[in-house]
Amino acid sequence: MKRIGMGLVGAGFVGPHHVDAVRRLGFVDVVAVAGSSEASAKKKAEALGAPKAYGSYEALLDDPDVQVVHNATPNYLHYPVNAAAIAKGKHVVSDKPLAMTAAEAKTLLDAAKAKGIVHAVTFNYRGNPLVQQARHAIARGDIGAPHFLVGYYLQDWLIKDTDYSWRLEPDKGGASSALGDIGSHWCDLAQHISGLRITHVLGDITTVVPKRKKPRGSREAFQAGGGDDQVDLVDIRVEDLASVLLRFDNGAKGSFSVGQVCAGHKNDLILEICGPQGSIRWRQEHQNELWLGHRDKANEILQKDPALIDEEIRGYAHLPGGHQEAWADAFANLMRDIYGTIAEGRKPGGANHPPAFATFEDGYRANCVVEAILESAKQGSVWTKVSY
Ligand SMILES: NC(=O)c1ccc[n+]([C@@H]2O[C@H](COP(=O)([O-])OP(=O)(O)OC[C@H]3O[C@@H](n4cnc5c(N)ncnc54)[C@H](O)[C@@H]3O)[C@@H](O)[C@H]2O)c1
């Protein structure tokens, strides 16, 4: 098989997981890492075993050995890095959210299509075998046409006023914090599993921690502040908690909440879809189990087991039943779908498009939903149409 060269821009929390995932495929070489400086790039490249290190993303994009660019930088760099990579004709795997605004996301989508490159966004929960099982079961009609989608995505890593992230600064994270960061995952997953589109939203957003102690030095995601950090007290203008009512294109209703200030919830994404013949619930923190709700017989728990899930999606499960698969395995499934498309020289979309592979189109849609929620909240929490 022809080998494919991958270059990573931004090796903080999630970047190394991109590297781990592509290495598992067996035909991808991690060629280079670009960091915010020459020194940090060298350190990260050495830690990740990448042969080349670049102090700027522009230098990485000039490397002819890099065919696929992975963008794992803070949100404000998604647009410029993705746009520059597309202009160079590189395939792009962008972390979410695709861009800071829906307009920027649309520009990226149009540019990627025009250039004919493969474009992907890491909505990685799609890669879980039981997520695909749920999607397959709903498409087959197991629960009938969904009429209610409900859930939440809660974390607790921003609960203290000493917790801090670039995600809380609008010029680096965007106009939204919790909704853009984790709400985008929930909305993508709900639409992916159900096959429905969110058409209208009503949002209620809150900043629970209005002032935070911002460290003077830099801190990567999920790192707690040390007691001796030098800090400045800053006002927070973005939401860390939100509740949203939803309407879908088949008339289904729904709701979800997101928050990063909810103690005990580490990465707690839960999604339930109810239809006339049954309900299906998947929970990220218990991701090897799928709850199947029934009216006229006992409810069931389907365990992640290649022998028990549908044949068509068995390829997403790599270990026998009882051998737990998790976040990083789902991430690798995503990369398998994306790089399979690249290796076969296909374009994203169309009949053979692998399901775990979210494109810039999906990224753009998530940006549109988040923007509509912010607009709804700004207008006093009124129903707002999502304009795609
Ligand atoms: N898919 C997921 O589940 C998931 C999980 C976490 C983060 N993310 C997304 O990934 C992105 C990165 O998040 P993170 O948590 O890893 O953040 P992070 O702050 O831990 O890492 C970002 C890295 O980018 C580097 N960087 C900053 N400017 C740069 C530049 N000009 N050139 C190259 N590198 C630069 C930083 O030094 C840092 O190492 C965000 O957009 C976030 O939304 C996605």
Coordinates of C-alpha atoms and ligand atoms in Angstrom, one line a residue:
M1 CA 0.0 0.0 0.0
K2 CA 1.2 3.5 -0.8
R3 CA 2.4 5.3 2.3
I4 CA 0.8 8.6 3.2
G5 CA 2.7 11.5 5.0
M6 CA 0.9 13.2 7.9
G7 CA 1.9 16.6 9.5
L8 CA 0.5 17.8 12.8
V9 CA 0.0 21.5 13.6
G10 CA -0.5 21.9 17.4
A11 CA 0.6 19.2 19.7
G12 CA -1.2 20.1 23.0
F13 CA -3.8 17.9 24.6
V14 CA -5.5 16.4 21.5
G15 CA -2.7 16.6 18.9
P16 CA -0.8 13.5 20.2
H17 CA -4.1 11.5 19.9
H18 CA -4.2 12.3 16.2
V19 CA -0.6 10.9 15.9
D20 CA -1.5 7.8 17.9
A21 CA -4.6 7.2 15.8
V22 CA -3.0 7.5 12.4
R23 CA 0.0 5.3 13.5
R24 CA -2.4 2.5 14.2
L25 CA -3.4 2.4 10.5
G26 CA 0.0 1.0 9.4
F27 CA 0.3 3.0 6.2
V28 CA 0.7 6.6 7.5
D29 CA 4.0 8.2 8.4
V30 CA 4.0 11.0 10.9
V31 CA 6.4 13.3 9.0
A32 CA 6.4 16.5 11.0
V33 CA 5.1 18.6 13.9
A34 CA 4.6 22.4 13.8
G35 CA 4.4 24.3 17.1
S36 CA 4.0 27.9 18.1
S37 CA 7.9 28.2 18.2
E38 CA 10.9 26.3 16.9
A39 CA 11.8 25.1 20.5
S40 CA 8.3 23.8 21.4
A41 CA 8.0 22.1 18.0
K42 CA 11.3 20.3 18.5
K43 CA 10.3 19.2 22.0
K44 CA 6.9 17.9 20.8
A45 CA 8.4 16.2 17.7
E46 CA 10.9 14.4 19.8
A47 CA 8.3 13.2 22.3
L48 CA 6.1 12.0 19.4
G49 CA 8.9 10.4 17.4
A50 CA 8.3 12.7 14.4
P51 CA 11.5 13.3 12.3
K52 CA 10.9 17.0 11.5
A53 CA 9.9 20.0 13.6
Y54 CA 8.7 23.4 12.3
G55 CA 8.4 26.6 14.2
S56 CA 5.5 27.7 12.0
Y57 CA 2.6 26.0 10.2
E58 CA 3.5 27.7 7.0
A59 CA 6.9 25.8 7.0
L60 CA 5.1 22.5 7.6
L61 CA 2.7 23.2 4.7
D62 CA 5.8 23.8 2.4
D63 CA 7.0 20.2 3.2
P64 CA 6.3 18.1 0.1
D65 CA 6.3 14.9 2.3
V66 CA 3.2 16.2 4.2
Q67 CA 0.1 15.2 2.2
V68 CA -2.4 15.4 5.1
V69 CA -2.4 18.3 7.5
H70 CA -4.0 17.7 11.0
N71 CA -5.0 21.0 12.6
A72 CA -5.1 20.6 16.4
T73 CA -4.5 24.3 17.3
P74 CA -6.7 26.5 19.4
N75 CA -9.9 27.5 17.6
Y76 CA -8.8 30.9 16.3
L77 CA -6.1 29.1 14.2
H78 CA -8.5 26.7 12.6
Y79 CA -9.5 29.0 9.7
P80 CA -6.0 30.3 8.8
V81 CA -4.3 26.9 9.0
N82 CA -7.1 25.1 7.2
A83 CA -7.3 27.7 4.5
A84 CA -3.6 27.8 3.9
A85 CA -3.4 23.9 3.8
I86 CA -6.3 23.8 1.2
A87 CA -4.6 26.5 -0.9
K88 CA -1.5 24.2 -1.0
G89 CA -3.7 21.3 -2.1
K90 CA -3.2 19.3 1.1
H91 CA -5.9 17.1 2.6
V92 CA -7.1 18.5 5.9
V93 CA -8.2 16.9 9.1
S94 CA -9.4 19.8 11.3
D95 CA -10.3 19.5 14.9
K96 CA -13.6 20.9 15.9
P97 CA -15.2 23.5 15.8
L98 CA -14.3 23.8 12.1
A99 CA -14.1 27.6 12.4
M100 CA -14.9 30.5 14.8
T101 CA -18.0 31.5 12.7
A102 CA -20.3 29.8 10.3
A103 CA -19.3 32.2 7.5
E104 CA -15.6 31.1 7.9
A105 CA -16.6 27.5 8.0
K106 CA -18.6 27.9 4.7
T107 CA -15.6 29.6 3.1
L108 CA -13.4 26.6 4.1
L109 CA -16.0 24.1 2.8
D110 CA -16.3 25.8 -0.5
A111 CA -12.5 26.1 -0.9
A112 CA -12.0 22.4 0.0
K113 CA -14.6 21.3 -2.5
A114 CA -13.1 23.6 -5.2
K115 CA -9.6 22.2 -4.6
G116 CA -10.9 18.6 -4.6
I117 CA -9.1 17.7 -1.4
V118 CA -10.3 15.3 1.3
H119 CA -11.7 17.4 4.2
A120 CA -12.6 16.1 7.7
V121 CA -13.6 17.3 11.1
T122 CA -12.9 15.3 14.2
F123 CA -16.4 14.6 15.6
N124 CA -14.8 11.5 17.0
Y125 CA -17.7 10.1 19.0
R126 CA -19.1 8.9 15.7
G127 CA -16.2 6.3 15.7
N128 CA -17.6 4.4 18.6
P129 CA -19.0 1.0 17.5
L130 CA -22.2 1.3 19.5
V131 CA -22.8 4.8 18.1
Q132 CA -22.7 3.2 14.7
Q133 CA -24.9 0.4 16.0
A134 CA -27.5 3.0 17.2
R135 CA -27.4 4.8 13.9
H136 CA -27.8 1.5 12.0
A137 CA -30.7 0.4 14.2
I138 CA -32.5 3.7 13.8
A139 CA -32.0 3.8 10.0
R140 CA -33.4 0.2 9.9
G141 CA -36.5 1.5 11.7
D142 CA -36.0 -0.4 15.0
I143 CA -37.5 2.4 17.1
G144 CA -39.7 4.0 14.3
A145 CA -39.4 7.6 13.3
P146 CA -37.7 9.5 16.3
H147 CA -40.0 11.9 18.0
F148 CA -37.7 13.0 20.9
L149 CA -33.9 13.5 21.3
V150 CA -32.6 14.4 24.7
G151 CA -29.3 14.5 26.5
Y152 CA -26.4 16.5 27.8
Y153 CA -22.7 16.9 27.6
L154 CA -21.3 17.9 31.0
Q155 CA -17.8 18.3 32.3
D156 CA -16.3 19.7 35.5
W157 CA -12.9 21.0 34.5
L158 CA -13.9 24.7 34.6
I159 CA -15.8 24.7 37.8
K160 CA -13.2 26.6 39.9
D161 CA -12.3 30.2 39.3
T162 CA -8.7 29.1 39.2
D163 CA -9.5 26.9 36.1
Y164 CA -8.5 28.6 32.9
S165 CA -8.3 27.9 29.2
W166 CA -8.0 29.9 25.9
R167 CA -11.5 28.5 25.3
L168 CA -12.8 31.3 27.6
E169 CA -11.3 34.1 25.5
P170 CA -13.5 35.0 22.5
D171 CA -10.6 36.0 20.3
K172 CA -9.1 32.6 20.7
G173 CA -12.1 30.3 21.3
G174 CA -14.9 32.1 19.5
A175 CA -18.1 33.8 20.7
S176 CA -19.2 30.6 22.4
S177 CA -17.2 28.4 24.9
A178 CA -19.2 25.4 26.1
L179 CA -21.5 25.2 23.1
G180 CA -18.8 25.5 20.5
D181 CA -16.4 23.2 22.4
I182 CA -18.7 20.3 23.5
G183 CA -22.2 21.3 22.3
S184 CA -20.9 21.0 18.7
H185 CA -20.1 17.3 19.5
W186 CA -23.6 16.6 20.9
C187 CA -25.4 18.3 18.0
D188 CA -23.3 16.4 15.5
L189 CA -23.9 13.1 17.2
A190 CA -27.7 13.7 17.6
Q191 CA -28.0 14.4 13.9
H192 CA -25.6 11.7 12.9
I193 CA -27.3 8.9 14.9
S194 CA -30.9 10.0 14.1
G195 CA -30.3 11.0 10.5
L196 CA -32.3 14.2 11.3
R197 CA -31.3 17.9 10.9
I198 CA -31.8 20.5 13.6
T199 CA -33.9 23.2 12.1
H200 CA -34.8 25.5 15.1
V201 CA -33.3 26.2 18.5
L202 CA -34.1 28.1 21.7
G203 CA -31.1 28.7 23.9
D204 CA -30.7 29.8 27.5
I205 CA -27.0 30.5 28.2
T206 CA -25.2 31.4 31.4
T207 CA -21.8 32.3 32.7
V208 CA -21.7 30.5 36.1
V209 CA -18.1 31.7 36.9
P210 CA -18.0 35.4 35.8
K211 CA -14.5 36.1 37.0
R212 CA -11.5 33.8 36.7
K213 CA -7.8 33.9 37.7
K214 CA -6.0 33.8 34.5
P215 CA -2.4 32.5 34.7
R216 CA 0.2 34.7 33.3
G217 CA 2.0 31.7 31.8
S218 CA 0.4 29.4 29.2
R219 CA -1.5 26.3 30.3
E220 CA -2.7 23.4 28.0
A221 CA -6.2 22.1 28.1
F222 CA -7.4 20.2 31.2
Q223 CA -4.3 21.2 33.3
A224 CA -5.3 22.5 36.7
G225 CA -3.7 25.7 38.0
G226 CA -0.9 25.4 40.5
G227 CA -1.1 27.2 43.8
D228 CA 1.9 29.4 43.0
D229 CA 0.7 30.5 39.5
Q230 CA 1.0 34.3 38.8
V231 CA -2.6 35.3 37.9
D232 CA -4.8 38.2 36.8
L233 CA -8.4 38.4 37.7
V234 CA -10.4 38.6 34.4
D235 CA -14.0 39.0 33.4
I236 CA -15.5 36.0 31.5
R237 CA -17.9 36.9 28.7
V238 CA -18.7 33.5 27.2
E239 CA -21.0 30.8 28.5
D240 CA -19.9 27.8 30.7
L241 CA -23.5 26.4 30.9
A242 CA -26.3 26.3 28.4
S243 CA -29.7 24.6 27.9
V244 CA -31.3 24.4 24.5
L245 CA -34.7 23.3 23.1
L246 CA -34.5 21.8 19.6
R247 CA -36.8 21.1 16.7
F248 CA -35.8 18.7 13.9
D249 CA -36.7 18.4 10.3
N250 CA -39.1 15.5 10.7
G251 CA -41.1 17.4 13.4
A252 CA -39.2 15.7 16.3
K253 CA -38.5 17.8 19.4
G254 CA -35.6 17.6 21.7
S255 CA -33.4 19.3 24.3
F256 CA -29.8 19.2 25.6
S257 CA -27.6 20.9 28.1
V258 CA -23.9 21.6 28.1
G259 CA -21.8 22.7 31.0
Q260 CA -18.2 22.6 32.1
V261 CA -19.0 23.5 35.7
C262 CA -20.8 20.3 36.8
A263 CA -18.9 18.4 39.5
G264 CA -18.4 14.7 38.9
H265 CA -19.1 14.8 35.2
K266 CA -15.7 14.3 33.6
N267 CA -16.6 13.8 29.9
D268 CA -20.3 12.9 30.3
L269 CA -22.0 12.9 26.9
I270 CA -25.4 11.2 27.0
L271 CA -27.9 11.0 24.1
E272 CA -31.2 9.3 24.1
I273 CA -33.5 9.0 21.0
C274 CA -37.1 8.0 21.5
G275 CA -39.4 6.7 18.8
P276 CA -42.9 5.0 18.8
Q277 CA -41.3 1.5 18.9
G278 CA -38.5 2.0 21.4
S279 CA -35.7 4.2 22.7
I280 CA -31.9 4.0 22.4
R281 CA -29.4 5.6 24.7
W282 CA -25.7 5.9 24.5
R283 CA -23.4 7.4 27.2
Q284 CA -19.8 8.2 26.5
E285 CA -18.6 7.4 30.0
H286 CA -20.2 3.9 29.6
Q287 CA -19.5 3.6 25.9
N288 CA -19.4 -0.2 25.7
E289 CA -23.1 -0.4 26.5
L290 CA -26.2 0.6 24.5
W291 CA -29.5 0.9 26.4
L292 CA -32.5 -0.2 24.5
G293 CA -35.8 0.9 26.0
H294 CA -39.1 -1.0 25.4
R295 CA -42.7 -0.5 26.4
D296 CA -43.9 -4.1 26.3
K297 CA -40.9 -6.2 27.3
A298 CA -37.9 -5.8 29.6
N299 CA -35.4 -3.1 28.7
E300 CA -32.0 -4.4 27.3
I301 CA -28.3 -3.5 27.5
L302 CA -26.4 -4.4 24.4
Q303 CA -22.8 -4.9 25.2
K304 CA -20.1 -3.9 22.7
D305 CA -19.3 -7.3 21.2
P306 CA -18.5 -7.9 17.5
A307 CA -20.6 -11.0 17.7
L308 CA -23.7 -9.2 18.9
I309 CA -23.7 -6.0 16.9
D310 CA -24.9 -5.7 13.3
E311 CA -22.6 -7.2 10.7
E312 CA -22.5 -4.1 8.5
I313 CA -20.8 -2.1 11.3
R314 CA -18.7 -4.8 12.9
G315 CA -15.6 -3.3 11.4
Y316 CA -15.8 -0.5 14.1
A317 CA -15.2 -3.0 16.9
H318 CA -11.7 -4.5 17.1
L319 CA -11.8 -6.4 20.3
P320 CA -14.0 -9.3 21.5
G321 CA -16.8 -8.7 23.9
G322 CA -15.8 -7.8 27.4
H323 CA -12.6 -6.2 26.1
Q324 CA -13.5 -2.5 26.6
E325 CA -12.9 -0.1 23.7
A326 CA -12.8 3.6 24.4
W327 CA -12.2 7.2 23.4
A328 CA -8.9 6.6 21.6
D329 CA -10.2 3.6 19.7
A330 CA -13.2 5.6 18.4
F331 CA -10.7 8.3 17.4
A332 CA -8.7 5.7 15.4
N333 CA -11.9 4.4 13.7
L334 CA -12.5 8.0 12.5
M335 CA -9.0 8.1 11.1
R336 CA -9.5 4.7 9.4
D337 CA -12.6 6.1 7.6
I338 CA -10.8 9.3 6.6
Y339 CA -7.5 7.7 5.4
G340 CA -9.4 4.9 3.7
T341 CA -11.0 7.7 1.5
I342 CA -7.6 9.3 0.9
A343 CA -5.9 6.0 0.1
E344 CA -8.6 5.1 -2.4
G345 CA -8.3 8.6 -4.1
R346 CA -12.0 9.2 -3.5
K347 CA -13.6 12.6 -2.6
P348 CA -15.7 12.9 0.6
G349 CA -19.5 12.4 0.3
G350 CA -21.5 10.1 -2.0
A351 CA -22.8 6.6 -1.6
N352 CA -19.6 5.0 -0.4
H353 CA -18.8 7.7 2.2
P354 CA -17.9 5.9 5.5
P355 CA -20.2 7.0 8.3
A356 CA -17.7 7.9 11.0
F357 CA -16.0 10.4 8.7
A358 CA -17.5 13.9 9.4
T359 CA -16.6 16.4 6.7
F360 CA -16.3 20.2 6.6
E361 CA -20.0 20.1 5.6
D362 CA -20.8 18.6 9.0
G363 CA -18.4 21.1 10.7
Y364 CA -20.1 24.0 8.9
R365 CA -23.6 22.7 10.1
A366 CA -22.4 22.5 13.7
N367 CA -21.1 26.1 13.5
C368 CA -24.5 27.1 12.1
V369 CA -26.4 25.5 15.0
V370 CA -24.1 27.0 17.7
E371 CA -24.5 30.5 16.0
A372 CA -28.3 30.1 16.0
I373 CA -28.3 29.2 19.7
L374 CA -26.2 32.3 20.6
E375 CA -28.6 34.4 18.5
S376 CA -31.6 32.9 20.2
A377 CA -30.2 33.7 23.7
K378 CA -29.2 37.2 22.6
Q379 CA -32.8 37.9 21.5
G380 CA -34.1 36.8 24.9
S381 CA -34.4 33.0 24.4
V382 CA -36.7 33.0 21.4
W383 CA -37.2 30.2 18.8
T384 CA -34.6 30.8 16.1
K385 CA -34.3 29.1 12.7
V386 CA -30.9 27.6 11.9
S387 CA -29.8 29.0 8.6
Y388 CA -27.4 26.7 6.7
Ligands
LIG1 N1 -12.2 16.1 19.1 C1 -12.1 16.2 20.4 O1 -12.7 15.4 21.1 C2 -11.2 17.3 20.9 C3 -10.7 17.2 22.2 C4 -9.9 18.2 22.7 C5 -9.7 19.3 21.9 N2 -10.2 19.4 20.7 C6 -10.0 20.6 19.8 O2 -8.6 20.6 19.4 C7 -8.1 21.9 19.4 C8 -6.9 21.9 20.4 O3 -7.4 21.7 21.7 P1 -6.4 21.2 22.8 O4 -7.3 20.8 23.9 O5 -5.4 20.2 22.3 O6 -5.7 22.6 23.2 P2 -4.2 22.8 23.8 O7 -4.2 24.2 24.2 O8 -3.9 21.7 24.8 O9 -3.3 22.6 22.6 C9 -3.1 23.5 21.5 C10 -1.7 23.4 21.0 O10 -1.6 24.2 19.9 C11 -0.3 24.9 20.0 N3 -0.3 26.1 19.2 C12 -0.7 27.4 19.5 N4 -0.4 28.2 18.5 C13 0.2 27.5 17.5 C14 0.7 27.8 16.2 N5 0.6 29.1 15.8 N6 1.2 26.8 15.5 C15 1.3 25.6 16.0 N7 0.8 25.2 17.2 C16 0.3 26.2 17.9 C17 -0.2 25.2 21.5 O11 1.2 25.4 21.8 C18 -0.7 23.9 22.1 O12 0.3 22.9 22.2 C19 -9.3 22.8 19.8 O13 -9.8 23.4 18.6 C20 -10.3 21.9 20.5 O14 -11.6 22.3 20.3 C21 -11.0 18.4 20.2

